[in-house]
Amino acid sequence: MELLAKAKALEAQGRNIVHMEIGEPDFPTPKSIVEAGVKAMQDGYIKYTSAAGLPQLRQAIAEYYAYCYQVSIDPDRIMITPGASGAFLLILATLLSKNKEILISDPGYPCNRNIIRLFEGRPKLVPVTYETHFHLTAKLVRDNWGENTIGVWLASPSNPTGTIIENDALKGICQEVEKQGGVLISDEIYHGLEYGKRSASALEFTQDAFVVNSFSKYFGMTGWRLGWVVVPASYCEVLERVAQNAFISAPSLSQYAALAALSEETFVELEERRNAFERRRDFLYDGLLDLGFSIETIPDGAFYIYADCSSITSDSYGFAWDLLEKVGVAITPGKDFGKANAHRYVRFAYTTSMSRLKEGIGRIQKYLCSAE
């Protein structure tokens, strides 16, 4: 976050910055979604909805799961939230008490461990490597489960690595968590942004997981602040009560707009964008390898590459800052995502145009040549 703030400050001073540190798609919200939002506003649909969300949107999401994952979900188990972050806040407010522990992978999205701490819980960071595709396994869950552990928090495709958990590994974790008597939280906000293989949902293996998704990443609705959670049936009532007290409801205007996000017309456009992301990934992957970075496993989802820069530097944090200050390329150091080999890694986000990615690769090459 400090580096992002510095990049924006330099830009405000007139510096030309190539942004590869931002986890937000550069594409605008699809026109069909915007038009639906405008119409809802003009028609006066701007009052509170129920805490669980619009019934027609919950039904549409249930149909989305039936189509994409071939699973049947009762719409009453779907809760619409202010972004995926709102869903995680509800889940952890419901589950956590002081010093209770949740297993999460290291590296991982930093806000996850911070939200756990917010509710006086303890994130137990479990180091993962390319050998497990940077994901937890059933064995890692079993070996790290302690007397205060209440559950596991997965994220696939992963931020920062862009990797997808294998189906057998996901199934094994679901079984292990059930055996331990714990709960599973599955962060699936990058589903839809996959290249070559489909992400499985935890719902394909269990009906007892909290499964979170969002309209932000694949659907391009970051600022609309809308997500959802599929809730285990036994938790629906309590989670809705927490939502009533915490949020009243998710933004009504965004909910009406999201109905258009789940239309056939919009999916055609979203697939074109996914294809563009894949082309960017391929270019950046090849470009980084040519520059001397090591990428141990091909990122097959999201819009990130987690690159090993140890052949270039022993300090990825200093390297990222130096790149920004000297050649105006903003990337994210591994330190932001945890402690496991953080000094070896940097994250590149291909959330900018192909021309800017090419400019960024050229600037990094110039930087490396000048350092020789």
Short mmCIF file of C-alpha atoms in Angstrom, two decimals:
data_model
loop_
_atom_site.label_atom_id
_atom_site.label_comp_id
_atom_site.label_asym_id
_atom_site.label_seq_id
_atom_site.Cartn_x
_atom_site.Cartn_y
_atom_site.Cartn_z
CA MET A 1 0.00 0.00 0.00
CA GLU A 2 2.91 2.36 0.72
CA LEU A 3 4.32 1.76 -2.73
CA LEU A 4 0.94 2.38 -4.37
CA ALA A 5 0.63 5.67 -2.49
CA LYS A 6 4.14 6.66 -3.59
CA ALA A 7 3.35 5.79 -7.22
CA LYS A 8 0.27 8.01 -7.13
CA ALA A 9 2.24 10.82 -5.50
CA LEU A 10 4.91 10.64 -8.21
CA GLU A 11 2.21 10.64 -10.87
CA ALA A 12 0.64 13.74 -9.32
CA GLN A 13 4.04 15.41 -9.67
CA GLY A 14 4.03 14.69 -13.40
CA ARG A 15 5.97 11.39 -13.53
CA ASN A 16 4.84 8.82 -16.08
CA ILE A 17 4.23 5.63 -14.09
CA VAL A 18 3.57 2.16 -15.52
CA HIS A 19 1.15 0.62 -13.04
CA MET A 20 1.63 -3.11 -12.51
CA GLU A 21 0.85 -2.98 -8.80
CA ILE A 22 -2.93 -2.51 -8.98
CA GLY A 23 -5.31 -5.43 -8.52
CA GLU A 24 -8.16 -3.73 -10.36
CA PRO A 25 -9.16 -4.38 -13.98
CA ASP A 26 -8.51 -1.43 -16.27
CA PHE A 27 -11.61 -2.16 -18.35
CA PRO A 28 -14.68 -0.04 -17.56
CA THR A 29 -17.85 -1.63 -16.24
CA PRO A 30 -19.71 -3.19 -19.20
CA LYS A 31 -22.21 -0.83 -20.78
CA SER A 32 -25.16 -3.17 -20.18
CA ILE A 33 -24.50 -3.06 -16.42
CA VAL A 34 -24.14 0.72 -16.35
CA GLU A 35 -27.37 1.17 -18.31
CA ALA A 36 -29.22 -1.13 -15.91
CA GLY A 37 -27.90 0.91 -12.99
CA VAL A 38 -28.95 4.20 -14.59
CA LYS A 39 -32.43 2.85 -15.33
CA ALA A 40 -32.83 1.61 -11.75
CA MET A 41 -31.87 5.04 -10.45
CA GLN A 42 -34.24 6.82 -12.82
CA ASP A 43 -37.04 4.43 -11.86
CA GLY A 44 -36.50 5.13 -8.17
CA TYR A 45 -35.08 1.78 -7.08
CA ILE A 46 -32.76 3.37 -4.54
CA LYS A 47 -34.25 2.35 -1.19
CA TYR A 48 -32.98 -0.35 1.14
CA THR A 49 -33.44 -3.95 0.12
CA SER A 50 -33.72 -6.77 2.64
CA ALA A 51 -30.48 -7.57 4.46
CA ALA A 52 -30.05 -10.70 2.36
CA GLY A 53 -30.49 -8.82 -0.90
CA LEU A 54 -32.85 -8.70 -3.86
CA PRO A 55 -34.67 -12.05 -4.26
CA GLN A 56 -34.31 -11.89 -8.05
CA LEU A 57 -30.55 -11.36 -7.80
CA ARG A 58 -30.16 -14.24 -5.36
CA GLN A 59 -32.15 -16.43 -7.74
CA ALA A 60 -29.97 -15.36 -10.68
CA ILE A 61 -26.82 -16.24 -8.72
CA ALA A 62 -28.27 -19.66 -7.86
CA GLU A 63 -28.87 -20.23 -11.58
CA TYR A 64 -25.29 -19.10 -12.25
CA TYR A 65 -23.99 -21.85 -9.94
CA ALA A 66 -26.20 -24.42 -11.63
CA TYR A 67 -24.87 -23.42 -15.05
CA CYS A 68 -21.17 -22.95 -14.20
CA TYR A 69 -20.64 -25.63 -11.54
CA GLN A 70 -23.63 -27.97 -11.91
CA VAL A 71 -24.55 -27.53 -8.25
CA SER A 72 -27.99 -26.79 -6.86
CA ILE A 73 -28.06 -23.93 -4.34
CA ASP A 74 -31.15 -22.73 -2.51
CA PRO A 75 -31.36 -18.95 -3.16
CA ASP A 76 -32.20 -18.52 0.53
CA ARG A 77 -28.59 -19.52 1.27
CA ILE A 78 -27.23 -16.65 -0.83
CA MET A 79 -26.60 -13.31 0.86
CA ILE A 80 -25.72 -10.16 -1.11
CA THR A 81 -23.02 -8.08 0.60
CA PRO A 82 -21.16 -4.76 0.18
CA GLY A 83 -18.31 -6.31 -1.77
CA ALA A 84 -16.58 -9.58 -0.93
CA SER A 85 -15.00 -7.74 2.00
CA GLY A 86 -18.47 -7.28 3.47
CA ALA A 87 -19.03 -11.02 3.22
CA PHE A 88 -15.78 -11.81 5.02
CA LEU A 89 -16.62 -9.32 7.78
CA LEU A 90 -19.98 -11.02 8.34
CA ILE A 91 -18.45 -14.50 8.37
CA LEU A 92 -15.66 -13.66 10.79
CA ALA A 93 -17.93 -11.63 13.07
CA THR A 94 -20.08 -14.75 13.31
CA LEU A 95 -17.33 -17.35 13.74
CA LEU A 96 -14.47 -15.75 15.65
CA SER A 97 -13.82 -15.18 19.31
CA LYS A 98 -10.63 -14.15 21.06
CA ASN A 99 -7.53 -16.18 20.10
CA LYS A 100 -9.42 -18.55 17.82
CA GLU A 101 -7.26 -19.44 14.85
CA ILE A 102 -7.81 -19.71 11.11
CA LEU A 103 -5.28 -21.32 8.78
CA ILE A 104 -4.37 -19.28 5.70
CA SER A 105 -1.66 -19.67 3.09
CA ASP A 106 1.53 -17.60 3.03
CA PRO A 107 1.82 -15.84 0.59
CA GLY A 108 -1.73 -14.55 0.57
CA TYR A 109 -3.86 -11.43 0.35
CA PRO A 110 -2.83 -9.23 3.31
CA CYS A 111 -6.30 -7.95 4.19
CA ASN A 112 -7.42 -11.48 5.06
CA ARG A 113 -5.09 -11.82 8.03
CA ASN A 114 -5.88 -8.26 9.10
CA ILE A 115 -9.63 -8.91 9.15
CA ILE A 116 -9.05 -11.98 11.33
CA ARG A 117 -7.11 -9.82 13.79
CA LEU A 118 -9.89 -7.23 13.75
CA PHE A 119 -12.14 -9.78 15.48
CA GLU A 120 -9.38 -10.76 17.95
CA GLY A 121 -8.68 -13.98 16.10
CA ARG A 122 -5.28 -15.25 15.05
CA PRO A 123 -4.29 -15.94 11.46
CA LYS A 124 -1.95 -18.92 11.31
CA LEU A 125 0.20 -18.37 8.22
CA VAL A 126 1.12 -21.67 6.60
CA PRO A 127 4.04 -21.36 4.15
CA VAL A 128 3.26 -22.72 0.69
CA THR A 129 5.47 -23.03 -2.39
CA TYR A 130 5.22 -23.71 -6.11
CA GLU A 131 5.34 -27.44 -5.29
CA THR A 132 1.71 -27.24 -4.13
CA HIS A 133 0.83 -24.53 -6.65
CA PHE A 134 1.10 -22.02 -3.76
CA HIS A 135 -1.97 -23.54 -2.09
CA LEU A 136 -2.74 -25.42 1.08
CA THR A 137 -3.19 -29.19 0.98
CA ALA A 138 -5.07 -31.60 3.23
CA LYS A 139 -1.75 -32.63 4.79
CA LEU A 140 -0.77 -29.04 5.51
CA VAL A 141 -4.16 -28.46 7.11
CA ARG A 142 -3.82 -31.61 9.21
CA ASP A 143 -0.25 -30.83 10.28
CA ASN A 144 -1.05 -27.24 11.25
CA TRP A 145 -4.39 -27.77 12.98
CA GLY A 146 -4.19 -26.85 16.66
CA GLU A 147 -6.45 -26.78 19.70
CA ASN A 148 -7.56 -23.21 18.93
CA THR A 149 -8.02 -23.74 15.18
CA ILE A 150 -11.60 -23.33 14.00
CA GLY A 151 -11.19 -23.31 10.24
CA VAL A 152 -9.36 -22.79 6.96
CA TRP A 153 -9.49 -19.84 4.57
CA LEU A 154 -8.71 -20.72 0.94
CA ALA A 155 -8.38 -18.36 -2.03
CA SER A 156 -8.34 -19.72 -5.58
CA PRO A 157 -7.34 -18.33 -8.01
CA SER A 158 -4.82 -16.86 -5.64
CA ASN A 159 -3.72 -13.32 -5.01
CA PRO A 160 -0.72 -12.85 -5.36
CA THR A 161 0.23 -15.99 -7.31
CA GLY A 162 -2.58 -16.31 -9.84
CA THR A 163 -2.61 -20.08 -9.33
CA ILE A 164 -5.65 -22.35 -9.13
CA ILE A 165 -5.97 -25.09 -6.53
CA GLU A 166 -6.19 -28.57 -8.03
CA ASN A 167 -9.59 -30.26 -7.75
CA ASP A 168 -8.23 -33.20 -5.75
CA ALA A 169 -6.48 -30.83 -3.33
CA LEU A 170 -9.67 -28.81 -2.83
CA LYS A 171 -11.70 -31.96 -2.25
CA GLY A 172 -9.10 -33.25 0.21
CA ILE A 173 -9.16 -30.00 2.20
CA CYS A 174 -12.96 -30.06 2.36
CA GLN A 175 -12.80 -33.58 3.76
CA GLU A 176 -10.02 -32.75 6.24
CA VAL A 177 -11.82 -29.66 7.57
CA GLU A 178 -14.97 -31.73 8.06
CA LYS A 179 -12.95 -34.41 9.86
CA GLN A 180 -11.50 -31.75 12.17
CA GLY A 181 -14.95 -30.36 12.90
CA GLY A 182 -13.99 -26.95 11.52
CA VAL A 183 -15.33 -24.51 8.96
CA LEU A 184 -14.11 -23.73 5.46
CA ILE A 185 -14.09 -20.25 3.95
CA SER A 186 -13.53 -20.31 0.19
CA ASP A 187 -12.59 -17.03 -1.50
CA GLU A 188 -13.62 -17.44 -5.15
CA ILE A 189 -13.61 -13.78 -6.23
CA TYR A 190 -11.37 -14.40 -9.25
CA HIS A 191 -13.52 -17.18 -10.67
CA GLY A 192 -14.21 -16.57 -14.34
CA LEU A 193 -10.68 -15.27 -14.87
CA GLU A 194 -9.06 -18.59 -15.75
CA TYR A 195 -6.78 -19.52 -18.60
CA GLY A 196 -6.76 -23.13 -19.68
CA LYS A 197 -8.60 -24.83 -16.85
CA ARG A 198 -11.72 -24.04 -14.85
CA SER A 199 -11.66 -23.28 -11.14
CA ALA A 200 -13.73 -25.69 -9.11
CA SER A 201 -15.97 -24.28 -6.41
CA ALA A 202 -15.84 -25.68 -2.90
CA LEU A 203 -19.60 -26.17 -3.34
CA GLU A 204 -18.83 -29.04 -5.70
CA PHE A 205 -17.43 -30.97 -2.74
CA THR A 206 -19.32 -29.69 0.30
CA GLN A 207 -22.44 -27.76 1.21
CA ASP A 208 -20.96 -26.68 4.54
CA ALA A 209 -18.47 -24.07 3.30
CA PHE A 210 -18.82 -20.30 3.30
CA VAL A 211 -18.24 -19.53 -0.39
CA VAL A 212 -17.56 -15.90 -1.26
CA ASN A 213 -17.61 -14.29 -4.69
CA SER A 214 -17.82 -10.77 -6.03
CA PHE A 215 -18.96 -8.66 -8.94
CA SER A 216 -15.66 -6.74 -8.80
CA LYS A 217 -13.03 -8.73 -10.69
CA TYR A 218 -14.55 -10.83 -13.48
CA PHE A 219 -17.60 -8.60 -13.87
CA GLY A 220 -15.62 -5.34 -13.72
CA MET A 221 -17.72 -3.68 -11.01
CA THR A 222 -15.05 -2.78 -8.45
CA GLY A 223 -16.48 0.58 -7.36
CA TRP A 224 -20.06 -0.69 -7.23
CA ARG A 225 -19.13 -2.59 -4.03
CA LEU A 226 -21.15 -5.75 -4.46
CA GLY A 227 -20.40 -9.34 -3.54
CA TRP A 228 -22.15 -12.39 -2.18
CA VAL A 229 -21.69 -15.35 0.10
CA VAL A 230 -23.25 -18.80 -0.11
CA VAL A 231 -23.92 -19.66 3.52
CA PRO A 232 -24.21 -23.11 5.13
CA ALA A 233 -27.90 -23.60 5.91
CA SER A 234 -27.33 -23.71 9.68
CA TYR A 235 -25.75 -20.22 9.64
CA CYS A 236 -28.25 -18.36 7.42
CA GLU A 237 -30.36 -16.85 10.18
CA VAL A 238 -27.50 -15.62 12.34
CA LEU A 239 -25.56 -14.18 9.39
CA GLU A 240 -28.62 -12.26 8.24
CA ARG A 241 -29.05 -10.78 11.73
CA VAL A 242 -25.42 -9.67 11.73
CA ALA A 243 -25.91 -8.09 8.29
CA GLN A 244 -29.02 -6.22 9.44
CA ASN A 245 -27.04 -4.64 12.24
CA ALA A 246 -23.81 -4.05 10.31
CA PHE A 247 -24.94 -2.91 6.84
CA ILE A 248 -28.76 -2.87 6.70
CA SER A 249 -28.33 -3.92 3.07
CA ALA A 250 -25.89 -3.93 0.19
CA PRO A 251 -26.21 -0.94 -2.20
CA SER A 252 -29.60 -1.30 -3.88
CA LEU A 253 -28.57 0.47 -7.08
CA SER A 254 -25.64 -1.92 -7.49
CA GLN A 255 -27.90 -4.91 -6.97
CA TYR A 256 -30.23 -3.89 -9.78
CA ALA A 257 -27.25 -3.25 -12.04
CA ALA A 258 -25.82 -6.68 -11.20
CA LEU A 259 -28.89 -8.36 -12.66
CA ALA A 260 -27.55 -7.26 -16.05
CA ALA A 261 -24.11 -8.62 -15.17
CA LEU A 262 -25.57 -12.12 -15.22
CA SER A 263 -27.11 -11.73 -18.68
CA GLU A 264 -25.98 -13.56 -21.81
CA GLU A 265 -25.14 -10.24 -23.52
CA THR A 266 -22.74 -9.27 -20.74
CA PHE A 267 -21.04 -12.67 -20.63
CA VAL A 268 -20.05 -12.29 -24.30
CA GLU A 269 -18.21 -9.07 -23.46
CA LEU A 270 -16.68 -10.54 -20.30
CA GLU A 271 -15.25 -13.44 -22.27
CA GLU A 272 -13.61 -11.01 -24.68
CA ARG A 273 -11.99 -9.31 -21.70
CA ARG A 274 -10.86 -12.63 -20.26
CA ASN A 275 -9.19 -13.42 -23.58
CA ALA A 276 -7.44 -10.04 -23.47
CA PHE A 277 -6.14 -10.80 -19.97
CA GLU A 278 -4.82 -14.13 -21.20
CA ARG A 279 -2.90 -12.45 -24.03
CA ARG A 280 -1.42 -10.00 -21.53
CA ARG A 281 -0.44 -12.82 -19.21
CA ASP A 282 1.33 -14.66 -22.02
CA PHE A 283 3.25 -11.55 -23.07
CA LEU A 284 4.27 -10.61 -19.53
CA TYR A 285 5.22 -14.18 -18.64
CA ASP A 286 7.58 -14.45 -21.62
CA GLY A 287 8.94 -10.93 -21.09
CA LEU A 288 9.80 -11.54 -17.44
CA LEU A 289 11.53 -14.82 -18.21
CA ASP A 290 13.62 -13.06 -20.85
CA LEU A 291 14.67 -10.48 -18.24
CA GLY A 292 15.93 -13.16 -15.85
CA PHE A 293 12.98 -13.62 -13.52
CA SER A 294 11.98 -17.15 -12.56
CA ILE A 295 8.31 -18.15 -12.62
CA GLU A 296 8.06 -21.61 -11.13
CA THR A 297 4.43 -22.32 -11.98
CA ILE A 298 2.42 -20.75 -14.78
CA PRO A 299 -0.34 -18.56 -13.32
CA ASP A 300 -3.61 -19.97 -14.61
CA GLY A 301 -6.07 -17.47 -13.14
CA ALA A 302 -6.72 -13.96 -11.80
CA PHE A 303 -4.39 -11.31 -13.32
CA TYR A 304 -1.14 -11.71 -11.40
CA ILE A 305 2.31 -13.17 -11.88
CA TYR A 306 4.34 -13.93 -8.75
CA ALA A 307 7.91 -13.82 -10.00
CA ASP A 308 11.08 -14.97 -8.26
CA CYS A 309 13.64 -12.17 -8.60
CA SER A 310 16.40 -13.80 -6.52
CA SER A 311 18.71 -14.06 -9.54
CA ILE A 312 18.47 -10.26 -9.84
CA THR A 313 18.37 -9.11 -6.21
CA SER A 314 18.38 -10.45 -2.66
CA ASP A 315 15.92 -7.76 -1.55
CA SER A 316 12.63 -7.71 -3.45
CA TYR A 317 11.31 -4.86 -1.30
CA GLY A 318 14.22 -2.56 -2.12
CA PHE A 319 14.10 -3.70 -5.73
CA ALA A 320 10.43 -2.71 -6.10
CA TRP A 321 11.07 0.74 -4.63
CA ASP A 322 14.13 1.25 -6.80
CA LEU A 323 12.19 0.34 -9.95
CA LEU A 324 9.53 2.88 -9.07
CA GLU A 325 11.88 5.72 -8.27
CA LYS A 326 14.38 5.20 -11.09
CA VAL A 327 12.30 4.07 -14.08
CA GLY A 328 8.70 4.65 -13.01
CA VAL A 329 7.50 1.03 -12.91
CA ALA A 330 5.24 0.13 -9.98
CA ILE A 331 5.12 -3.50 -8.82
CA THR A 332 4.39 -5.06 -5.43
CA PRO A 333 7.08 -6.64 -3.22
CA GLY A 334 6.55 -10.09 -1.73
CA LYS A 335 6.66 -8.59 1.76
CA ASP A 336 3.11 -7.32 1.29
CA PHE A 337 1.79 -10.89 1.05
CA GLY A 338 3.48 -12.58 4.00
CA LYS A 339 6.81 -13.80 5.27
CA ALA A 340 7.46 -17.02 3.35
CA ASN A 341 10.44 -16.30 1.07
CA ALA A 342 9.06 -12.78 0.66
CA HIS A 343 12.51 -11.38 -0.13
CA ARG A 344 12.61 -13.52 -3.29
CA TYR A 345 9.33 -12.47 -4.89
CA VAL A 346 7.52 -9.57 -6.52
CA ARG A 347 4.00 -9.48 -7.89
CA PHE A 348 3.16 -8.12 -11.34
CA ALA A 349 -0.47 -7.27 -12.17
CA TYR A 350 -1.40 -7.26 -15.86
CA THR A 351 -4.31 -4.91 -15.26
CA THR A 352 -3.07 -2.34 -17.73
CA SER A 353 -3.01 -2.22 -21.53
CA MET A 354 -0.66 -4.29 -23.65
CA SER A 355 1.14 -1.14 -24.76
CA ARG A 356 1.81 -0.18 -21.14
CA LEU A 357 3.02 -3.69 -20.33
CA LYS A 358 5.47 -3.43 -23.23
CA GLU A 359 6.61 -0.06 -21.94
CA GLY A 360 7.06 -1.55 -18.47
CA ILE A 361 9.15 -4.46 -19.72
CA GLY A 362 11.30 -2.02 -21.69
CA ARG A 363 11.89 0.15 -18.63
CA ILE A 364 12.81 -2.84 -16.46
CA GLN A 365 15.27 -3.97 -19.11
CA LYS A 366 16.80 -0.50 -19.13
CA TYR A 367 17.05 -0.57 -15.33
CA LEU A 368 18.74 -3.97 -15.29
CA CYS A 369 21.22 -2.96 -17.98
CA SER A 370 22.17 0.19 -16.09
CA ALA A 371 22.73 -1.84 -12.92
CA GLU A 372 25.26 -4.19 -14.53
#
